[in-house]
Short mmCIF file of C-alpha atoms and ligand atoms in Angstrom, two decimals:
data_model
loop_
_atom_site.label_atom_id
_atom_site.label_comp_id
_atom_site.label_asym_id
_atom_site.label_seq_id
_atom_site.Cartn_x
_atom_site.Cartn_y
_atom_site.Cartn_z
CA MET V 63 128.82 71.65 93.76
CA VAL V 64 127.29 75.05 94.48
CA TRP V 65 129.63 77.97 93.88
CA PRO V 66 129.41 80.77 96.45
CA LYS V 67 127.83 83.87 95.01
CA ARG V 68 130.02 86.83 94.14
CA LYS V 69 129.83 89.96 96.29
CA LEU V 70 128.06 93.20 95.38
CA TYR V 71 128.66 96.51 97.10
CA ILE V 72 126.46 99.52 96.28
CA ARG V 73 127.17 103.10 97.30
CA THR V 74 124.07 105.26 96.95
CA PHE V 75 123.84 109.04 96.61
CA GLY V 76 120.77 111.25 96.17
CA CYS V 77 117.10 110.91 96.85
CA GLN V 78 114.89 108.14 98.24
CA MET V 79 114.16 107.05 94.68
CA ASN V 80 117.84 106.24 94.32
CA VAL V 81 117.79 104.29 97.57
CA ALA V 82 114.85 102.28 96.22
CA ASP V 83 116.65 101.82 92.88
CA SER V 84 119.71 100.46 94.67
CA GLU V 85 117.48 97.87 96.33
CA LEU V 86 116.10 97.03 92.92
CA MET V 87 119.63 96.62 91.51
CA ALA V 88 120.52 94.22 94.32
CA GLN V 89 117.37 92.28 93.61
CA ILE V 90 117.87 92.13 89.86
CA LEU V 91 121.44 90.91 90.39
CA GLY V 92 120.41 88.61 93.24
CA GLU V 93 120.98 85.35 91.36
CA GLN V 94 124.66 86.07 90.80
CA TYR V 95 125.51 88.41 93.67
CA ASP V 96 125.02 88.75 97.41
CA LEU V 97 125.15 92.22 98.93
CA THR V 98 128.12 92.96 101.16
CA ALA V 99 128.60 95.89 103.52
CA ARG V 100 132.39 95.77 103.00
CA ALA V 101 133.55 97.61 99.88
CA GLU V 102 136.94 95.84 99.97
CA ASP V 103 135.26 92.42 99.51
CA ALA V 104 133.32 93.45 96.41
CA ASP V 105 133.52 91.68 93.06
CA LEU V 106 131.07 94.24 91.70
CA PHE V 107 131.10 97.83 93.02
CA LEU V 108 128.21 100.01 91.86
CA ILE V 109 127.83 103.73 92.53
CA ASN V 110 124.26 104.99 92.22
CA THR V 111 124.60 108.70 91.58
CA CYS V 112 122.76 112.02 91.87
CA ALA V 113 123.11 115.04 89.59
CA ILE V 114 120.74 117.45 91.29
CA ARG V 115 123.45 119.97 92.27
CA ARG V 116 127.02 120.38 91.15
CA LYS V 117 128.23 119.22 94.56
CA SER V 118 126.38 115.91 94.18
CA GLU V 119 128.16 115.34 90.89
CA GLU V 120 131.54 116.30 92.35
CA LYS V 121 131.12 113.78 95.20
CA VAL V 122 130.73 110.99 92.65
CA LYS V 123 133.76 112.06 90.71
CA SER V 124 135.90 112.25 93.82
CA LEU V 125 134.72 108.80 94.98
CA LEU V 126 135.60 107.41 91.57
CA GLY V 127 139.10 108.86 91.84
CA SER V 128 139.56 107.40 95.32
CA LEU V 129 138.70 103.90 94.07
CA LYS V 130 141.80 103.63 91.86
CA PRO V 131 143.89 101.82 94.52
CA LEU V 132 141.08 99.29 95.18
CA LYS V 133 140.82 98.55 91.47
CA ARG V 134 144.61 98.21 91.24
CA ALA V 135 144.61 95.77 94.15
CA ARG V 136 141.70 93.78 92.66
CA PRO V 137 141.92 93.98 88.87
CA GLN V 138 138.97 91.59 88.50
CA LEU V 139 136.70 94.05 90.33
CA ILE V 140 133.94 95.39 88.09
CA LEU V 141 133.33 99.06 88.78
CA GLY V 142 130.05 100.55 87.56
CA VAL V 143 128.35 103.93 87.76
CA GLY V 144 124.56 104.15 87.49
CA GLY V 145 121.86 106.72 88.16
CA CYS V 146 121.57 110.37 87.25
CA VAL V 147 125.23 111.36 86.74
CA ALA V 148 125.70 108.26 84.59
CA GLN V 149 122.68 109.27 82.52
CA GLN V 150 123.95 112.83 82.21
CA GLU V 151 127.58 112.06 81.43
CA GLY V 152 127.41 108.73 79.56
CA GLU V 153 130.61 108.04 77.57
CA ARG V 154 132.35 111.02 79.14
CA LEU V 155 132.60 109.11 82.42
CA LEU V 156 134.69 106.39 80.74
CA ALA V 157 137.14 109.05 79.57
CA PHE V 158 137.15 110.65 83.02
CA ALA V 159 137.84 107.36 84.81
CA PRO V 160 139.94 104.86 82.83
CA HIS V 161 139.42 102.27 85.59
CA LEU V 162 135.62 102.33 85.14
CA ASN V 163 134.00 99.26 83.49
CA LEU V 164 130.33 100.15 83.25
CA VAL V 165 128.05 103.19 82.93
CA PHE V 166 124.29 102.68 83.04
CA GLY V 167 121.42 105.16 83.13
CA ALA V 168 117.93 105.23 84.62
CA LYS V 169 116.64 102.38 82.49
CA GLY V 170 119.81 100.29 82.26
CA ILE V 171 118.98 98.94 85.72
CA TYR V 172 116.66 96.39 84.14
CA ARG V 173 119.45 95.09 81.90
CA LEU V 174 122.09 94.93 84.63
CA PRO V 175 122.80 91.15 84.56
CA GLU V 176 123.60 91.34 80.85
CA LEU V 177 125.59 94.59 81.18
CA VAL V 178 127.64 93.20 84.07
CA ASP V 179 128.36 90.02 82.06
CA ARG V 180 129.67 92.07 79.17
CA ALA V 181 131.83 94.12 81.54
CA ALA V 182 133.17 90.89 83.09
CA ARG V 183 134.28 89.80 79.62
CA GLY V 184 136.41 92.94 79.32
CA GLU V 185 134.12 95.30 77.45
CA ARG V 186 133.77 98.89 78.65
CA VAL V 187 129.98 99.19 78.62
CA VAL V 188 127.78 102.28 78.31
CA ASP V 189 123.98 101.93 78.39
CA VAL V 190 122.16 105.23 78.73
CA ALA V 191 119.27 104.53 76.34
CA MET V 192 116.07 106.27 77.47
CA GLU V 193 113.34 104.21 75.78
CA ARG V 194 109.88 104.64 77.24
CA ASP V 195 108.39 101.20 77.63
CA LEU V 196 109.83 99.00 80.29
CA PRO V 197 108.65 95.95 82.10
CA ASP V 198 107.04 96.68 85.45
CA LEU V 199 109.31 96.38 88.43
CA PRO V 200 109.76 92.81 89.55
CA HIS V 201 107.77 91.68 92.53
CA ARG V 202 109.82 91.81 95.63
CA THR V 203 110.33 89.31 98.35
CA TRP V 204 110.64 90.75 101.83
CA SER V 205 113.27 89.51 104.18
CA PRO V 206 112.10 88.53 107.66
CA GLY V 207 111.77 91.41 110.05
CA THR V 208 111.37 94.08 107.36
CA PHE V 209 108.81 96.49 108.68
CA GLN V 210 109.43 99.58 106.53
CA THR V 211 109.82 99.85 102.81
CA MET V 212 109.73 102.21 99.85
CA VAL V 213 107.74 101.45 96.73
CA THR V 214 108.38 103.38 93.52
CA ILE V 215 105.03 104.14 91.89
CA MET V 216 106.17 106.30 88.99
CA ARG V 217 109.32 107.31 87.22
CA GLY V 218 110.53 110.42 85.43
CA CYS V 219 109.14 113.95 85.45
CA ASP V 220 107.44 116.14 82.85
CA ASN V 221 107.47 119.38 84.80
CA PHE V 222 110.65 120.99 83.58
CA CYS V 223 111.12 123.38 86.48
CA SER V 224 113.70 125.70 85.01
CA PHE V 225 116.38 124.85 87.59
CA CYS V 226 116.02 121.09 87.57
CA VAL V 227 117.99 118.39 85.81
CA VAL V 228 115.61 115.52 86.70
CA PRO V 229 113.49 115.53 83.50
CA TYR V 230 116.73 115.24 81.48
CA VAL V 231 118.24 112.41 83.50
CA ARG V 232 115.11 110.47 84.43
CA GLY V 233 113.08 110.90 81.26
CA ARG V 234 109.33 111.24 80.79
CA GLU V 235 106.84 110.59 83.53
CA THR V 236 105.39 107.07 83.58
CA SER V 237 103.15 105.54 86.22
CA ARG V 238 103.27 101.91 87.25
CA GLU V 239 100.09 99.86 86.95
CA PRO V 240 98.02 100.24 90.13
CA GLY V 241 97.46 96.47 90.34
CA ALA V 242 101.21 95.82 90.51
CA ILE V 243 101.64 98.45 93.24
CA VAL V 244 98.74 97.13 95.31
CA ASP V 245 100.03 93.54 95.00
CA GLU V 246 103.50 94.62 96.06
CA VAL V 247 102.26 96.53 99.11
CA ALA V 248 99.79 93.76 100.00
CA ALA V 249 102.61 91.20 99.95
CA PHE V 250 104.70 93.47 102.18
CA ALA V 251 101.86 93.96 104.67
CA ALA V 252 101.06 90.23 104.65
CA ALA V 253 104.72 89.53 105.50
CA GLY V 254 104.41 91.78 108.55
CA GLY V 255 105.28 95.16 107.00
CA LEU V 256 103.99 98.23 108.82
CA GLU V 257 105.10 101.33 106.91
CA VAL V 258 105.29 102.06 103.20
CA THR V 259 106.60 105.21 101.53
CA LEU V 260 105.38 105.63 97.96
CA LEU V 261 107.92 107.31 95.71
CA GLY V 262 107.81 109.46 92.59
CA GLN V 263 109.10 112.89 91.54
CA ASN V 264 105.55 114.16 91.42
CA VAL V 265 103.20 111.62 92.95
CA ASN V 266 100.23 113.96 92.68
CA SER V 267 100.07 113.44 88.95
CA TYR V 268 100.13 109.64 89.37
CA GLY V 269 97.92 107.78 86.92
CA ARG V 270 98.15 110.06 83.89
CA GLY V 271 98.54 107.99 80.76
CA LEU V 272 97.53 104.66 82.33
CA PRO V 273 95.15 102.53 80.24
CA GLU V 274 92.59 102.91 83.03
CA PRO V 275 93.43 106.23 84.63
CA MET V 276 93.48 106.35 88.39
CA THR V 277 94.16 109.33 90.63
CA PHE V 278 96.74 109.30 93.37
CA PRO V 279 94.14 109.59 96.17
CA GLN V 280 92.29 106.61 94.64
CA LEU V 281 95.50 104.61 94.83
CA LEU V 282 95.96 105.71 98.46
CA ARG V 283 92.46 104.51 99.28
CA ARG V 284 93.17 101.06 97.84
CA LEU V 285 96.36 100.80 99.86
CA ASP V 286 94.74 102.11 103.04
CA ALA V 287 92.24 99.25 102.84
CA LEU V 288 94.98 96.58 102.99
CA PRO V 289 94.98 94.65 106.24
CA GLY V 290 98.04 95.10 108.44
CA LEU V 291 99.44 98.26 106.89
CA ARG V 292 99.72 100.88 109.64
CA ARG V 293 101.60 103.78 108.08
CA LEU V 294 101.42 105.18 104.59
CA ARG V 295 103.70 108.02 103.45
CA PHE V 296 104.66 109.46 100.09
CA ALA V 297 107.15 111.80 98.44
CA THR V 298 107.24 114.10 96.56
CA SER V 299 104.18 116.25 96.01
CA HIS V 300 104.06 119.12 93.59
CA PRO V 301 101.97 121.96 95.08
CA ARG V 302 100.33 122.72 91.73
CA ASP V 303 98.83 119.22 91.52
CA LEU V 304 97.74 118.91 95.15
CA SER V 305 94.02 118.27 94.65
CA PRO V 306 91.18 118.81 97.17
CA GLU V 307 90.68 115.03 96.95
CA LEU V 308 94.22 114.50 98.27
CA VAL V 309 93.85 117.18 100.94
CA ASN V 310 90.73 115.40 102.24
CA ALA V 311 92.47 112.02 102.21
CA PHE V 312 94.61 113.31 105.08
CA GLY V 313 91.64 113.62 107.36
CA GLU V 314 90.06 110.36 106.21
CA LEU V 315 92.55 107.55 105.68
CA GLY V 316 93.64 105.93 108.92
CA SER V 317 97.04 104.77 107.72
CA LEU V 318 98.00 108.02 105.98
CA CYS V 319 100.53 109.71 108.26
CA GLU V 320 99.91 113.31 109.25
CA HIS V 321 102.94 114.64 107.41
CA LEU V 322 103.35 116.14 103.95
CA HIS V 323 106.52 117.15 102.16
CA LEU V 324 105.43 119.98 99.87
CA PRO V 325 108.40 121.73 98.25
CA VAL V 326 107.68 125.43 97.72
CA GLN V 327 111.16 126.51 96.48
CA SER V 328 110.47 130.25 96.85
CA GLY V 329 107.98 132.62 98.41
CA ALA V 330 108.18 135.26 95.64
CA ASN V 331 105.76 135.06 92.72
CA ARG V 332 108.26 136.57 90.29
CA ILE V 333 110.77 133.82 91.11
CA LEU V 334 108.16 131.03 91.14
CA GLN V 335 107.18 132.09 87.66
CA ARG V 336 110.78 132.09 86.43
CA MET V 337 111.17 128.66 88.03
CA ASN V 338 108.18 127.45 85.98
CA ARG V 339 106.53 126.05 89.09
CA GLY V 340 102.94 126.74 88.02
CA TYR V 341 101.61 128.19 91.31
CA THR V 342 101.78 131.45 93.25
CA ARG V 343 102.57 132.00 96.92
CA GLU V 344 98.87 132.70 97.46
CA HIS V 345 97.87 129.34 95.91
CA TYR V 346 100.48 127.60 98.00
CA LEU V 347 99.32 129.21 101.24
CA GLU V 348 95.68 128.41 100.40
CA LYS V 349 96.65 124.75 100.07
CA VAL V 350 98.51 124.86 103.38
CA ALA V 351 95.41 126.32 105.06
CA ALA V 352 93.20 123.64 103.49
CA LEU V 353 95.55 120.89 104.70
CA LYS V 354 95.56 122.27 108.23
CA GLY V 355 91.75 122.52 108.09
CA ALA V 356 91.32 118.91 106.90
CA CYS V 357 93.95 117.50 109.23
CA PRO V 358 94.70 119.63 112.29
CA GLY V 359 98.19 118.83 113.56
CA ILE V 360 99.54 117.88 110.13
CA ALA V 361 103.29 118.51 109.92
CA LEU V 362 104.61 120.19 106.79
CA SER V 363 108.11 120.05 105.41
CA THR V 364 109.46 121.73 102.32
CA ASP V 365 112.40 122.33 99.98
CA LEU V 366 113.74 125.83 99.37
CA ILE V 367 116.23 127.25 96.92
CA VAL V 368 118.09 130.50 97.64
CA GLY V 369 119.88 132.62 95.07
CA PHE V 370 117.88 131.52 92.05
CA PRO V 371 118.88 133.78 89.11
CA GLY V 372 117.37 137.24 89.55
CA GLU V 373 116.40 136.71 93.21
CA THR V 374 116.54 140.10 94.97
CA GLU V 375 116.70 140.76 98.70
CA ALA V 376 112.98 141.64 98.56
CA ASP V 377 112.19 138.28 96.88
CA PHE V 378 114.22 136.50 99.51
CA LEU V 379 112.37 138.28 102.33
CA GLN V 380 109.13 137.00 100.78
CA THR V 381 110.46 133.47 101.13
CA LEU V 382 111.21 134.03 104.83
CA ASP V 383 107.75 135.50 105.24
CA LEU V 384 106.10 132.48 103.60
CA MET V 385 108.08 130.12 105.82
CA ARG V 386 106.69 131.87 108.92
CA GLU V 387 103.16 131.87 107.55
CA ALA V 388 103.21 128.19 106.57
CA GLY V 389 104.98 127.30 109.84
CA PHE V 390 107.10 124.52 108.36
CA ASP V 391 108.19 121.80 110.77
CA GLN V 392 111.24 121.09 108.66
CA ALA V 393 112.92 122.48 105.54
CA PHE V 394 115.67 121.27 103.23
CA SER V 395 117.36 124.30 101.76
CA PHE V 396 119.88 124.66 98.98
CA LYS V 397 121.94 127.30 97.20
CA TYR V 398 120.88 127.43 93.59
CA SER V 399 123.29 125.39 91.46
CA PRO V 400 123.26 125.78 87.65
CA ARG V 401 122.70 122.42 85.94
CA PRO V 402 123.48 121.31 82.40
CA GLN V 403 120.63 121.61 79.86
CA THR V 404 118.36 123.54 82.24
CA ARG V 405 116.91 126.92 81.25
CA ALA V 406 117.84 128.72 84.46
CA ALA V 407 121.52 127.96 83.88
CA THR V 408 121.34 130.29 80.86
CA PHE V 409 119.64 133.16 82.72
CA PRO V 410 121.94 136.18 82.71
CA ASP V 411 121.30 137.43 86.26
CA GLN V 412 123.08 134.73 88.30
CA VAL V 413 123.40 135.56 92.00
CA PRO V 414 126.95 135.71 93.46
CA GLU V 415 128.00 132.80 95.70
CA ASP V 416 128.57 134.98 98.77
CA VAL V 417 125.03 136.35 98.54
CA LYS V 418 123.63 132.81 98.22
CA ALA V 419 125.65 131.69 101.26
CA GLU V 420 124.51 134.62 103.36
CA ARG V 421 120.84 134.08 102.44
CA LEU V 422 121.08 130.35 103.11
CA ALA V 423 122.44 131.02 106.60
CA ARG V 424 119.59 133.45 107.39
CA LEU V 425 117.00 131.05 106.03
CA GLN V 426 118.38 128.14 108.02
CA ALA V 427 118.46 130.22 111.22
CA LEU V 428 114.76 130.98 110.73
CA GLN V 429 113.94 127.32 110.04
CA ASP V 430 115.85 126.24 113.16
CA GLU V 431 113.63 128.59 115.14
CA LEU V 432 110.45 127.20 113.49
CA THR V 433 111.57 123.61 114.04
CA ARG V 434 112.39 124.34 117.68
CA LYS V 435 108.90 125.75 118.18
CA ALA V 436 107.28 122.76 116.46
CA HIS V 437 109.31 120.39 118.63
CA ALA V 438 108.50 122.32 121.80
CA ARG V 439 104.77 121.95 121.09
CA LEU V 440 105.18 118.16 121.28
CA VAL V 441 106.73 118.11 124.75
CA GLY V 442 104.38 116.58 127.33
CA ARG V 443 102.38 114.65 124.73
CA GLU V 444 102.19 110.90 124.32
CA GLN V 445 102.80 109.80 120.73
CA GLU V 446 102.99 106.66 118.60
CA VAL V 447 106.56 105.85 117.52
CA LEU V 448 107.64 103.28 114.95
CA VAL V 449 110.87 101.96 116.46
CA GLU V 450 113.37 101.89 113.58
CA GLY V 451 116.65 100.96 115.24
CA ARG V 452 119.35 102.07 117.62
CA SER V 453 120.20 105.75 117.85
CA LYS V 454 123.40 106.61 116.01
CA ARG V 455 124.65 108.97 118.68
CA SER V 456 123.74 106.94 121.76
CA PRO V 457 123.37 103.24 120.94
CA GLN V 458 121.73 102.48 124.28
CA GLU V 459 118.70 104.40 123.03
CA TRP V 460 116.06 103.44 120.50
CA CYS V 461 115.36 105.72 117.60
CA GLY V 462 112.02 106.00 115.86
CA ARG V 463 109.63 108.33 114.14
CA LEU V 464 106.30 109.88 115.00
CA ARG V 465 103.53 109.75 112.44
CA THR V 466 104.34 113.44 111.89
CA ASN V 467 107.90 112.35 110.97
CA GLN V 468 109.94 113.80 113.84
CA VAL V 469 112.79 111.63 115.12
CA VAL V 470 112.49 110.48 118.77
CA ASN V 471 115.18 108.84 120.91
CA PHE V 472 114.26 106.95 124.06
CA ILE V 473 115.31 104.09 126.31
CA GLY V 474 113.30 100.87 126.21
CA PRO V 475 113.58 97.08 126.22
CA ARG V 476 115.30 95.09 123.50
CA GLU V 477 112.13 93.69 121.93
CA LEU V 478 110.90 97.10 120.80
CA LEU V 479 112.57 97.03 117.38
CA GLY V 480 109.94 97.10 114.65
CA SER V 481 107.08 97.85 116.99
CA LEU V 482 104.70 100.74 117.36
CA ALA V 483 105.35 102.02 120.86
CA ARG V 484 103.77 104.80 122.89
CA VAL V 485 106.32 107.36 123.98
CA ALA V 486 105.81 110.45 126.13
CA ILE V 487 107.84 113.31 124.68
CA THR V 488 110.07 114.82 127.36
CA GLU V 489 112.60 117.07 125.60
CA ALA V 490 112.84 119.04 122.37
CA HIS V 491 116.22 119.24 120.61
CA PRO V 492 117.02 121.08 117.38
CA HIS V 493 116.90 117.96 115.18
CA SER V 494 115.18 115.38 117.32
CA LEU V 495 113.07 114.74 120.40
CA LYS V 496 113.67 112.76 123.55
CA GLY V 497 111.00 110.61 125.09
CA ARG V 498 110.05 108.13 127.78
CA TRP V 499 108.69 104.74 126.79
CA VAL V 500 105.21 104.08 128.14
CA GLU V 501 105.67 100.63 129.58
CA GLY V 502 103.71 97.76 128.05
CA SER V 503 102.53 99.93 125.17
CA SER V 504 104.14 98.28 122.18
CA THR V 505 102.01 96.68 119.49
CA CYS V 506 102.64 94.96 116.16
CA ASN V 507 106.13 93.87 117.01
CA ARG V 508 107.02 92.57 113.57
CA ALA V 509 110.72 92.07 114.13
CA ALA V 510 110.16 90.08 117.32
CA GLU V 511 107.61 87.82 115.64
CA ARG V 512 110.48 86.41 113.63
CA PRO V 513 113.04 84.50 115.64
CA GLY V 514 116.62 85.10 114.64
CA THR V 515 116.30 88.73 113.59
CA SER V 516 118.66 91.05 115.36
CA PRO V 517 118.43 94.81 115.80
CA ARG V 518 119.88 96.76 112.94
CA GLU V 519 122.49 99.03 114.43
CA VAL V 520 120.72 101.79 113.10
CA SER V 521 120.14 104.02 110.48
CA CYS V 522 117.55 106.38 111.74
CA SER V 523 118.60 109.36 109.73
CA GLU V 524 118.08 112.89 110.89
CA ARG V 525 118.67 114.29 107.45
N1 SAH B 658 110.39 116.45 92.58
C1 SAH B 658 110.62 117.26 93.69
C2 SAH B 658 112.05 117.67 93.88
C3 SAH B 658 113.17 116.82 93.49
S1 SAH B 658 114.75 117.49 93.66
C4 SAH B 658 109.77 118.50 93.53
O1 SAH B 658 109.24 118.80 92.52
O2 SAH B 658 109.69 119.25 94.46
C5 SAH B 658 114.87 117.89 95.39
C6 SAH B 658 115.11 119.33 95.66
O3 SAH B 658 116.38 119.73 95.19
C7 SAH B 658 114.16 120.28 94.97
O4 SAH B 658 112.93 120.38 95.63
C8 SAH B 658 114.92 121.58 95.00
O5 SAH B 658 114.69 122.30 96.18
C9 SAH B 658 116.37 121.13 94.98
N2 SAH B 658 116.99 121.41 93.67
C10 SAH B 658 116.68 120.91 92.48
N3 SAH B 658 117.45 121.44 91.52
C11 SAH B 658 118.29 122.30 92.13
C12 SAH B 658 119.32 123.18 91.67
N4 SAH B 658 119.63 123.27 90.40
N5 SAH B 658 119.98 123.92 92.60
C13 SAH B 658 119.66 123.85 93.91
N6 SAH B 658 118.70 123.06 94.39
C14 SAH B 658 118.01 122.29 93.51
FE1 SF4 B 659 112.52 118.69 89.17
FE2 SF4 B 659 110.35 120.16 89.07
FE3 SF4 B 659 110.25 117.61 88.29
FE4 SF4 B 659 110.54 118.21 90.87
S1 SF4 B 659 108.78 118.69 89.61
S2 SF4 B 659 111.70 116.71 89.71
S3 SF4 B 659 111.78 120.05 90.80
S4 SF4 B 659 111.38 119.27 87.30
FE1 F3S B 660 119.34 113.19 92.39
FE2 F3S B 660 118.45 111.84 90.38
FE3 F3S B 660 117.14 111.81 92.68
S1 F3S B 660 119.32 113.84 90.28
S2 F3S B 660 117.57 113.83 93.50
S3 F3S B 660 119.16 111.01 92.33
S4 F3S B 660 116.27 111.74 90.65
#
């Protein structure tokens, strides 16, 4: 007799790398557990956490608190916390949440079956060891109809930006073997996959320390040559390590999408230096100009921090000025949040919260204006859209992305899911575009090639 598998529910916070890690957890536990979308059915409830700002950490703690009734109702439920807060807090989380069974850090993922077994036998388990050598990620199998995926190509970070907790919670930078990455992406493309996003905290330094060193652009070239793969993206790039070789790849590789996320953090040299970023505003703007030269029409997005310790009004104005000069299509902006173990948390000249809030509002108003302009430039043009699913706000519409990463909503026939469609852009909105499907234009309809796949009711995020 075959016993039904137990049910696994995963709640994920944080960056794309965490989303990819949650997929890995589900895969590693796949022999014992099936994923469920209903938390109340779970036999194993994992929270994959983020520690980047204090708010991210608070969200995890409040979710943990709110799970007490579920645990009371289902005493056999195993509750585990993984990811960056788990790595940072370790044992302390067990004291904070007496109903918690398991805490595992960045590398504990690989030992999950054993850790979960121990927790099931009643042990309160903590595994936050940070050893360096780990097996490569297991090869994945792709479920039918999967046309987009993320592939982690490196882990950890050695940059130690003075504000950032990542090097402490993710450990030292290690690159995966290129052969394993190419095989994984080739298998995805052979199974009908169209779009891959390569992930790492600093993909531009990919390959350092490998037995046979390989640069990131060399890896991109190998992936670009794979048959079937139509869109290649990556995140995140550190501006200091953005080489001319990578800049040129944008003009040359057919599958490499014309979009780059290049976090600048600040436009003031004094602040960039205190952040330990390793570039100046002039270097950054030179790289932006080179990118636009190599790939006219490239869309740039960025991350910005306001209220870093010691940031004056004049420094802040330099950031606004750089935003205008670079002409970002999109920006993710944050109030500086002091993090444990980081150098900037000890700087004496912390900026008051009200000043941070006021600067953030001004910065976001400027970015809204820049985004509106970037969107307006697209109106009237016909573009390629990868149709990702139904629009969240109006389910009768499809939602997809341009190669330049903007979100487009449009009406079209049912079979469009997972296809590359041509869409004429008709309206610009603050966070998305509206378009008109160009009839008969869809190609590579991967989802439709597989009978029995139904449209995901979407998750086209407009983050
Ligand atoms: N590896 C990426 C960034 C990862 S964290 C890079 O080097 O750019 C994502 C973003 O969170 C960062 O770009 C930064 O803008 C923001 N961030 C990181 N630490 C922060 C902190 N202590 N306070 C506020 N924002 C922070
Ligand atoms: Fe953090 Fe800097 Fe590493 Fe990015 S490069 S993860 S900001 S330390
Ligand atoms: Fe957060 Fe960890 Fe990613 S701190 S941003 S989940 S690497």
